[in-house]
Coordinates of C-alpha atoms and ligand atoms in Angstrom, one line a residue:
M1 CA -70.6 -222.1 165.3
F2 CA -73.2 -224.9 165.0
D3 CA -76.9 -224.2 164.4
T4 CA -78.8 -222.6 167.3
K5 CA -80.8 -225.7 167.9
V6 CA -77.7 -227.8 168.6
Y7 CA -77.0 -225.7 171.7
V8 CA -80.6 -225.5 172.7
E9 CA -81.0 -229.2 172.6
R10 CA -77.8 -229.9 174.5
R11 CA -78.9 -227.6 177.3
N12 CA -82.4 -229.1 177.3
R13 CA -80.8 -232.6 177.7
L14 CA -78.6 -231.4 180.5
R15 CA -81.4 -229.6 182.3
K16 CA -83.4 -232.8 182.4
M17 CA -80.7 -234.5 184.4
F18 CA -81.3 -232.2 187.4
R19 CA -84.3 -231.8 189.6
T20 CA -83.2 -228.6 191.5
G21 CA -80.5 -226.0 191.9
L22 CA -78.4 -223.8 189.7
L23 CA -75.8 -224.9 187.2
L24 CA -73.0 -222.3 187.0
F25 CA -70.7 -222.3 183.9
T26 CA -67.5 -220.3 183.8
G27 CA -66.0 -219.2 180.5
N28 CA -62.4 -218.3 180.2
G29 CA -60.8 -214.9 180.3
E30 CA -57.7 -213.7 178.4
S31 CA -54.4 -215.0 179.7
P32 CA -51.5 -212.6 179.7
M33 CA -48.1 -213.6 178.3
N34 CA -45.9 -210.9 179.7
Y35 CA -48.1 -207.9 180.4
P36 CA -51.9 -207.7 180.6
S37 CA -52.7 -206.5 177.1
N38 CA -50.3 -209.0 175.5
A39 CA -52.3 -212.2 175.8
Y40 CA -51.9 -215.8 174.6
K41 CA -54.2 -216.8 171.9
F42 CA -57.7 -216.9 173.5
R43 CA -59.0 -220.4 174.3
Q44 CA -62.6 -220.7 175.5
D45 CA -63.4 -223.4 178.0
S46 CA -64.6 -226.5 176.2
T47 CA -67.7 -227.2 178.3
F48 CA -68.7 -223.6 177.8
L49 CA -68.3 -223.9 174.1
Y50 CA -70.2 -227.2 174.1
Y51 CA -73.4 -225.8 175.8
W52 CA -73.1 -222.0 175.0
G53 CA -71.1 -221.9 171.8
I54 CA -69.7 -218.4 172.5
N55 CA -66.0 -218.1 171.7
Y56 CA -65.5 -214.8 173.5
P57 CA -63.6 -214.0 176.7
D58 CA -65.2 -213.2 180.1
C59 CA -68.6 -214.9 179.8
A60 CA -70.4 -216.9 182.4
A61 CA -73.8 -218.6 182.3
V62 CA -76.4 -220.0 184.7
M63 CA -79.2 -222.5 184.3
D64 CA -81.8 -222.2 187.1
I65 CA -83.4 -225.7 187.2
D66 CA -86.2 -224.8 189.5
K67 CA -87.3 -221.8 187.5
D68 CA -86.5 -223.4 184.1
T69 CA -84.6 -220.3 183.0
E70 CA -81.1 -219.6 181.7
Y71 CA -78.9 -216.6 181.6
L72 CA -75.8 -215.6 179.8
Y73 CA -73.6 -213.1 181.4
V74 CA -71.3 -211.0 179.2
N75 CA -70.5 -207.3 179.0
D76 CA -71.4 -205.4 175.9
V77 CA -68.6 -203.7 174.0
D78 CA -68.2 -200.0 174.5
I79 CA -66.7 -197.4 172.2
D80 CA -63.1 -198.0 173.5
D81 CA -63.4 -201.7 172.5
I82 CA -64.7 -200.7 169.1
I83 CA -61.8 -198.3 168.5
W84 CA -59.3 -201.0 169.2
M85 CA -61.1 -204.1 167.9
G86 CA -63.6 -202.8 165.3
P87 CA -67.4 -203.2 165.4
Q88 CA -68.4 -206.2 167.5
E89 CA -71.5 -208.4 167.7
S90 CA -73.8 -207.1 170.5
V91 CA -74.4 -209.4 173.5
K92 CA -78.1 -209.7 172.4
E93 CA -76.9 -211.0 169.0
K94 CA -74.5 -213.4 170.6
G95 CA -77.2 -214.8 172.9
A96 CA -79.7 -215.1 170.1
R97 CA -77.2 -217.2 168.0
V98 CA -77.2 -219.9 170.8
G99 CA -80.9 -219.5 171.6
V100 CA -80.5 -217.5 174.9
H101 CA -82.7 -214.5 175.3
S102 CA -81.7 -213.4 178.8
V103 CA -78.3 -211.8 178.4
C104 CA -77.1 -209.7 181.3
P105 CA -73.9 -207.8 182.2
L106 CA -71.4 -209.8 184.1
K107 CA -72.0 -207.8 187.4
D108 CA -75.6 -209.3 187.5
L109 CA -74.0 -212.7 188.0
F110 CA -72.8 -211.5 191.4
T111 CA -76.3 -210.4 192.4
S112 CA -78.0 -213.6 191.2
I113 CA -75.5 -216.0 192.8
N114 CA -75.4 -213.9 196.0
N115 CA -79.2 -214.3 196.2
A116 CA -79.0 -218.1 195.6
V117 CA -76.3 -218.4 198.3
R118 CA -78.4 -216.4 200.8
L119 CA -81.4 -218.7 200.1
G120 CA -79.2 -221.8 200.6
R121 CA -79.8 -223.1 197.1
K122 CA -77.6 -225.8 195.6
I123 CA -75.1 -224.3 193.2
H124 CA -73.4 -226.9 190.9
F125 CA -70.1 -226.0 189.4
L126 CA -67.3 -227.8 187.7
P127 CA -63.6 -228.2 188.6
Q128 CA -61.6 -225.0 187.8
Y129 CA -58.2 -224.9 186.1
R130 CA -57.7 -221.1 185.9
Q131 CA -56.9 -219.1 188.9
D132 CA -59.0 -216.1 187.8
N133 CA -62.1 -218.3 187.6
T134 CA -61.3 -219.9 191.0
E135 CA -61.0 -216.4 192.5
M136 CA -64.3 -215.4 190.9
L137 CA -66.1 -218.5 192.3
S138 CA -64.5 -217.8 195.7
T139 CA -66.0 -214.3 195.7
L140 CA -69.4 -215.5 194.4
L141 CA -69.8 -218.3 196.8
G142 CA -67.9 -217.0 199.8
I143 CA -65.6 -220.1 199.9
K144 CA -61.8 -219.6 200.2
S145 CA -60.2 -220.2 196.8
K146 CA -58.0 -223.0 198.0
H147 CA -61.2 -224.9 199.1
I148 CA -63.2 -224.4 195.9
K149 CA -62.1 -227.8 194.6
N150 CA -63.8 -229.5 197.6
Y151 CA -67.2 -228.1 196.5
V152 CA -67.3 -229.1 192.9
S153 CA -70.4 -231.0 191.8
Q154 CA -69.9 -234.7 191.0
K155 CA -73.4 -234.8 189.6
F156 CA -72.6 -231.9 187.2
I157 CA -69.3 -233.5 186.2
K158 CA -70.9 -236.9 185.5
A159 CA -73.7 -235.3 183.4
V160 CA -71.2 -233.3 181.3
V161 CA -69.0 -236.3 180.8
D162 CA -72.0 -238.5 179.8
M163 CA -73.0 -236.0 177.1
R164 CA -69.6 -234.9 175.8
S165 CA -68.2 -238.5 175.6
V166 CA -70.7 -239.5 172.9
K167 CA -69.9 -237.3 169.9
D168 CA -72.8 -236.1 167.6
E169 CA -72.6 -236.0 163.9
Y170 CA -71.7 -232.3 163.8
E171 CA -68.8 -232.9 166.1
I172 CA -67.5 -235.9 164.2
E173 CA -67.4 -233.8 161.0
E174 CA -65.3 -231.1 162.8
I175 CA -63.0 -233.7 164.4
E176 CA -62.5 -235.1 160.9
K177 CA -61.5 -231.6 159.6
A178 CA -58.9 -231.4 162.4
C179 CA -57.6 -234.8 161.4
N180 CA -57.2 -233.7 157.8
I181 CA -55.1 -230.8 159.0
G182 CA -53.1 -233.3 161.0
Y183 CA -52.5 -235.3 157.8
K184 CA -50.9 -232.2 156.2
M185 CA -48.8 -231.6 159.3
H186 CA -47.4 -235.1 159.4
T187 CA -46.8 -235.6 155.7
T188 CA -45.0 -232.2 155.7
V189 CA -42.6 -233.5 158.3
M190 CA -42.0 -236.7 156.2
K191 CA -41.3 -234.6 153.1
M192 CA -39.2 -232.0 154.7
C193 CA -37.1 -234.2 157.0
K194 CA -33.5 -234.6 156.1
P195 CA -30.2 -234.7 158.0
G196 CA -28.8 -231.2 158.8
L197 CA -32.1 -229.4 159.3
M198 CA -33.0 -228.2 162.8
E199 CA -35.9 -229.8 164.6
Y200 CA -37.4 -226.3 165.1
E201 CA -37.6 -225.8 161.3
L202 CA -40.0 -228.8 161.1
A203 CA -41.9 -227.9 164.3
G204 CA -42.4 -224.3 163.1
A205 CA -43.6 -225.5 159.7
I206 CA -46.3 -227.7 161.1
E207 CA -47.5 -225.2 163.7
G208 CA -47.8 -222.8 160.7
I209 CA -50.0 -225.3 158.9
T210 CA -52.5 -225.2 161.7
I211 CA -52.7 -221.4 161.6
A212 CA -52.8 -221.4 157.8
N213 CA -55.9 -223.7 158.0
S214 CA -57.7 -221.2 160.3
G215 CA -57.0 -223.2 163.4
Y216 CA -54.2 -223.8 165.9
I217 CA -52.2 -226.6 167.5
S218 CA -54.3 -228.9 169.8
F219 CA -51.3 -229.0 172.2
P220 CA -47.6 -227.9 172.0
V221 CA -45.9 -229.8 169.2
I222 CA -43.7 -232.8 170.3
L223 CA -41.0 -233.2 167.7
S224 CA -37.7 -234.7 168.7
Q225 CA -35.0 -237.2 168.0
N226 CA -35.2 -238.1 171.7
V227 CA -38.2 -240.2 171.1
H228 CA -37.8 -241.9 174.5
I229 CA -38.7 -238.6 176.2
L230 CA -42.4 -238.9 176.0
H231 CA -43.5 -235.3 176.0
N232 CA -40.4 -233.5 174.7
H233 CA -41.1 -229.9 173.6
D234 CA -37.4 -229.2 173.0
H235 CA -36.7 -228.6 169.3
S236 CA -33.1 -227.5 169.4
Q237 CA -31.3 -230.4 167.9
K238 CA -29.8 -230.8 164.4
L239 CA -31.3 -233.8 162.5
A240 CA -28.8 -236.7 162.2
A241 CA -29.0 -239.5 159.7
N242 CA -28.8 -242.3 162.2
R243 CA -31.6 -241.1 164.4
M244 CA -35.3 -241.6 164.6
L245 CA -37.6 -238.6 164.8
I246 CA -41.0 -238.5 166.6
T247 CA -43.7 -236.1 165.7
D248 CA -46.7 -236.1 168.1
A249 CA -48.8 -233.3 167.0
G250 CA -52.4 -232.3 166.1
A251 CA -54.6 -229.5 165.1
E252 CA -57.5 -227.7 166.6
N253 CA -59.8 -226.6 163.8
E254 CA -61.7 -223.3 163.8
M255 CA -64.5 -224.9 165.8
N256 CA -62.0 -226.0 168.4
Y257 CA -62.2 -229.7 167.7
C258 CA -58.9 -231.6 167.9
S259 CA -56.8 -234.2 166.3
D260 CA -53.7 -236.0 167.7
F261 CA -51.4 -238.1 165.6
T262 CA -47.9 -239.5 166.1
R263 CA -45.5 -240.8 163.6
T264 CA -41.9 -241.9 164.1
I265 CA -39.6 -241.9 161.1
P266 CA -36.0 -242.5 160.3
V267 CA -34.2 -239.1 159.6
S268 CA -32.3 -240.7 156.8
G269 CA -35.5 -241.7 155.0
K270 CA -34.6 -245.4 155.4
F271 CA -35.2 -247.6 158.4
T272 CA -32.2 -249.6 159.8
Q273 CA -33.0 -253.2 160.6
K274 CA -33.1 -252.5 164.4
Q275 CA -35.4 -249.5 163.9
K276 CA -37.6 -251.6 161.7
D277 CA -37.7 -254.4 164.3
I278 CA -39.1 -252.1 166.9
Y279 CA -41.3 -250.1 164.5
N280 CA -43.1 -253.1 163.3
I281 CA -44.0 -254.4 166.8
V282 CA -45.5 -251.0 167.6
L283 CA -47.4 -250.9 164.3
E284 CA -48.8 -254.4 165.0
A285 CA -50.0 -253.1 168.3
N286 CA -51.6 -250.1 166.8
N287 CA -53.3 -252.2 164.1
K288 CA -54.5 -254.7 166.7
T289 CA -56.2 -251.9 168.6
I290 CA -58.2 -251.0 165.4
E291 CA -59.2 -254.6 165.0
L292 CA -60.3 -254.9 168.7
A293 CA -62.0 -251.6 169.4
K294 CA -65.8 -251.8 169.4
P295 CA -68.7 -251.1 171.6
D296 CA -68.8 -252.9 174.9
V297 CA -65.1 -253.8 174.9
S298 CA -63.1 -252.1 177.7
Y299 CA -60.1 -250.0 176.5
K300 CA -58.2 -251.4 179.5
S301 CA -58.6 -254.9 178.1
I302 CA -57.2 -253.7 174.7
H303 CA -54.4 -251.9 176.5
L304 CA -53.4 -255.2 178.2
E305 CA -53.8 -257.1 174.9
I306 CA -51.4 -254.8 173.1
A307 CA -49.0 -255.0 176.1
K308 CA -48.9 -258.7 175.2
I309 CA -48.1 -258.0 171.6
I310 CA -45.3 -255.7 172.6
T311 CA -43.9 -258.3 175.1
H312 CA -44.2 -261.0 172.5
G313 CA -42.4 -258.9 169.9
L314 CA -39.7 -258.0 172.3
C315 CA -39.3 -261.6 173.3
N316 CA -38.8 -262.5 169.7
L317 CA -35.9 -260.0 169.5
G318 CA -34.5 -261.4 172.8
I319 CA -35.0 -258.1 174.6
M320 CA -37.6 -259.7 176.9
R321 CA -38.0 -263.3 177.9
G322 CA -40.2 -265.8 179.8
N323 CA -44.0 -266.3 179.6
V324 CA -45.8 -263.4 177.9
D325 CA -48.9 -263.5 180.1
E326 CA -46.9 -263.6 183.3
A327 CA -44.6 -260.8 182.1
V328 CA -47.7 -258.5 181.5
E329 CA -49.3 -259.6 184.7
N330 CA -46.2 -258.5 186.5
G331 CA -46.0 -255.2 184.6
A332 CA -42.6 -256.0 183.0
H333 CA -43.7 -254.6 179.6
A334 CA -44.0 -251.1 181.3
L335 CA -40.2 -250.8 181.2
F336 CA -40.7 -250.2 177.5
L337 CA -44.3 -248.9 177.5
P338 CA -44.7 -246.8 180.5
H339 CA -47.9 -245.0 179.3
G340 CA -51.4 -245.9 178.3
L341 CA -52.9 -246.9 175.0
G342 CA -54.9 -243.7 174.6
H343 CA -57.5 -241.1 175.7
M344 CA -60.7 -239.6 174.7
M345 CA -60.5 -236.7 172.2
G346 CA -63.0 -234.0 171.2
L347 CA -63.1 -230.3 172.1
D348 CA -60.0 -231.0 174.2
V349 CA -57.2 -233.2 172.9
H350 CA -57.4 -235.1 176.2
D351 CA -61.1 -234.6 176.3
M352 CA -62.5 -233.3 179.5
E353 CA -59.3 -234.0 181.4
N354 CA -60.0 -230.8 183.4
L355 CA -63.1 -232.6 184.9
G356 CA -61.0 -235.4 186.2
E357 CA -59.4 -238.3 184.3
N358 CA -61.2 -241.0 186.4
Y359 CA -64.6 -239.6 185.6
V360 CA -63.8 -239.6 181.9
G361 CA -61.9 -242.8 181.5
Y362 CA -63.1 -245.1 184.3
D363 CA -66.4 -246.0 186.1
D364 CA -67.7 -248.2 188.9
E365 CA -66.9 -251.3 186.8
I366 CA -63.5 -250.5 185.4
I367 CA -61.2 -248.9 187.9
R368 CA -57.7 -247.6 187.4
S369 CA -54.8 -249.9 187.9
D370 CA -52.2 -248.9 190.4
Q371 CA -49.4 -250.8 188.6
F372 CA -46.6 -248.7 187.1
G373 CA -47.4 -248.2 183.4
T374 CA -51.0 -249.4 183.3
S375 CA -51.8 -246.8 186.0
S376 CA -51.0 -244.1 183.3
L377 CA -53.9 -245.4 181.1
R378 CA -56.2 -242.4 180.9
M379 CA -59.1 -244.3 179.2
G380 CA -60.0 -247.7 180.6
R381 CA -63.8 -248.1 180.4
R382 CA -66.0 -249.9 178.0
L383 CA -66.2 -248.2 174.6
Q384 CA -69.5 -246.9 173.2
K385 CA -70.7 -246.0 169.7
N386 CA -69.5 -242.5 168.8
F387 CA -66.7 -242.3 171.3
V388 CA -63.5 -240.8 169.8
I389 CA -60.3 -242.2 171.2
T390 CA -56.6 -242.3 170.4
D391 CA -54.7 -245.4 169.6
E392 CA -51.1 -244.7 170.6
P393 CA -48.9 -247.6 171.6
G394 CA -45.1 -247.2 171.9
I395 CA -41.8 -248.8 172.8
Y396 CA -39.1 -246.7 174.4
F397 CA -35.6 -247.2 175.6
I398 CA -35.4 -244.7 178.5
P399 CA -31.8 -244.9 179.9
E400 CA -32.7 -243.7 183.4
L401 CA -35.7 -246.1 183.8
I402 CA -33.7 -249.0 182.5
A403 CA -30.8 -248.2 184.9
K404 CA -33.3 -248.0 187.8
W405 CA -35.0 -251.3 187.1
K406 CA -31.7 -253.0 186.5
S407 CA -30.2 -251.7 189.8
E408 CA -33.3 -252.5 191.8
K409 CA -33.7 -255.9 190.1
I410 CA -37.3 -255.2 189.1
N411 CA -38.8 -257.9 186.9
M412 CA -35.3 -259.2 186.2
E413 CA -36.6 -262.6 185.0
F414 CA -38.3 -261.0 182.1
I415 CA -35.6 -258.6 180.8
N416 CA -32.4 -259.4 179.0
Y417 CA -30.3 -256.3 179.6
D418 CA -27.5 -257.3 177.2
K419 CA -30.0 -257.2 174.4
V420 CA -31.6 -254.0 175.6
N421 CA -28.2 -252.4 175.3
E422 CA -28.0 -253.2 171.7
Y423 CA -31.3 -251.3 171.0
M424 CA -30.7 -248.2 173.1
D425 CA -29.8 -246.1 170.0
V426 CA -33.3 -246.8 168.5
S427 CA -34.6 -244.4 171.3
G428 CA -38.2 -245.3 170.7
V429 CA -41.3 -245.5 168.5
R430 CA -44.8 -244.3 169.0
I431 CA -47.6 -244.5 166.4
E432 CA -50.9 -242.7 167.1
D433 CA -54.1 -242.7 165.1
D434 CA -57.6 -241.3 166.0
L435 CA -60.5 -243.7 166.1
L436 CA -64.3 -243.3 166.0
I437 CA -66.2 -246.2 167.6
T438 CA -68.9 -247.3 165.2
E439 CA -71.9 -249.7 165.6
N440 CA -69.8 -252.9 165.3
G441 CA -66.2 -251.7 165.4
C442 CA -64.3 -248.6 164.7
R443 CA -62.9 -246.5 161.9
L444 CA -59.9 -244.3 161.5
L445 CA -60.7 -240.6 161.4
G446 CA -59.4 -238.4 158.6
K447 CA -59.8 -238.7 154.8
K448 CA -56.6 -240.8 154.5
R449 CA -54.4 -242.6 156.9
I450 CA -51.1 -240.8 157.4
P451 CA -48.4 -243.0 155.8
V452 CA -47.7 -245.6 158.5
T453 CA -46.0 -248.8 157.1
V454 CA -42.2 -248.9 156.7
E455 CA -42.7 -248.9 152.9
E456 CA -45.2 -246.0 152.9
I457 CA -42.9 -243.9 155.0
E458 CA -39.8 -244.7 153.0
E459 CA -41.7 -243.9 149.8
I460 CA -43.0 -240.5 150.9
M461 CA -39.6 -239.6 152.3
K462 CA -37.9 -240.4 149.0
K463 CA -39.9 -237.6 147.3
Ligands
LIG501 N1 -50.4 -236.7 172.0 C1 -50.0 -236.3 173.3 C2 -50.7 -237.0 174.3 O1 -51.7 -237.7 174.0 O2 -50.4 -236.8 175.5
LIG502 MN1 -52.5 -238.6 172.3

């Protein structure tokens, strides 16, 4: 947990953005796997953690703007809890650690919100992603649960996004720790990888690293020889010498801050010429992002710039053809890069995605494209100092998408399908690093960059 004053200051800043009403915060409850007392690892809501710091199930909180008061709602443990879980911090102690002195049992939340509803007061709340919290809001507010989403507060969303987008020094330190766990995960894959092993042996080893570092995975590990399946959680294949292997994985450290890295390596430990051809284009795109990312530059413009690098590289190989600018304008590159360059990262690996991607990644000036590929860009707006973003270009050979474009004659003039056929067995490459935007540019997060050049990867895999 951070120092008490961090939470007090955050709440003070938030409070000042409102003139009237109540801000209602929902914490998360336990989530059962297969019966109620057998739960998934508990994960607190990130906005709740950000303002209230308490990593404990079944909490809620309210800021009353008009009365300038704040309340934390959480039940105290009883003797039954102590028998099963051991002695616990009291709710008073919990509150004191984050500077809250009014701590009440959860049932009081119902009384206080009911009163506010009766008086017709404005109650701001955020979008919900867990059914039990939606149901609780439905009961509290007297709104059918399926309509709760229509009553979320845009003002509240925007205030939270404004604050959480710009990371403070304490957060950067934590993200850096998560990145250092990420380094261990990815170098472990590089060292362990060899033909004949099963994908799950590597996936299990790196998930174990997160736990052994007092954390957890920041999202389910993507580790697969089917690199072209963007979010492939299947780990059932045997590693084969002629394949590429993607690992897209990160850690959440004990303070719940995230990392997210991707490396693509040759299972044999040595790149073939065709694998290297594709790899080096993606690496150029990844490095170009690091060169271009700085305050005031929009991430959408960088996405389009790296789309040109990818198109240019594929033209050099004869896979694409024609004028690079025209190809990108027409979205032809998206046959090979159907996703965006990156996203915000912080307490969530896709930071604040639960509040709405467009609030986080776009604004009145930079709006989301509706063109296939570029429309998947989660983060498009201008960068600011202390934003943390991912830089994750890729090139993929997706058989079904290629077959569709070919049969529908989409962007025919820019694609040379005979040459595409020659590269199908490369499957794909994605390279992802985490960037902190600085005063005049950006820097890679983590003590050391995970091996990334062809030479560095071949070197570490040799050991
Ligand atoms: N690294 C997984 C993702 O960004 O979606
Ligand atoms: Mn990512």
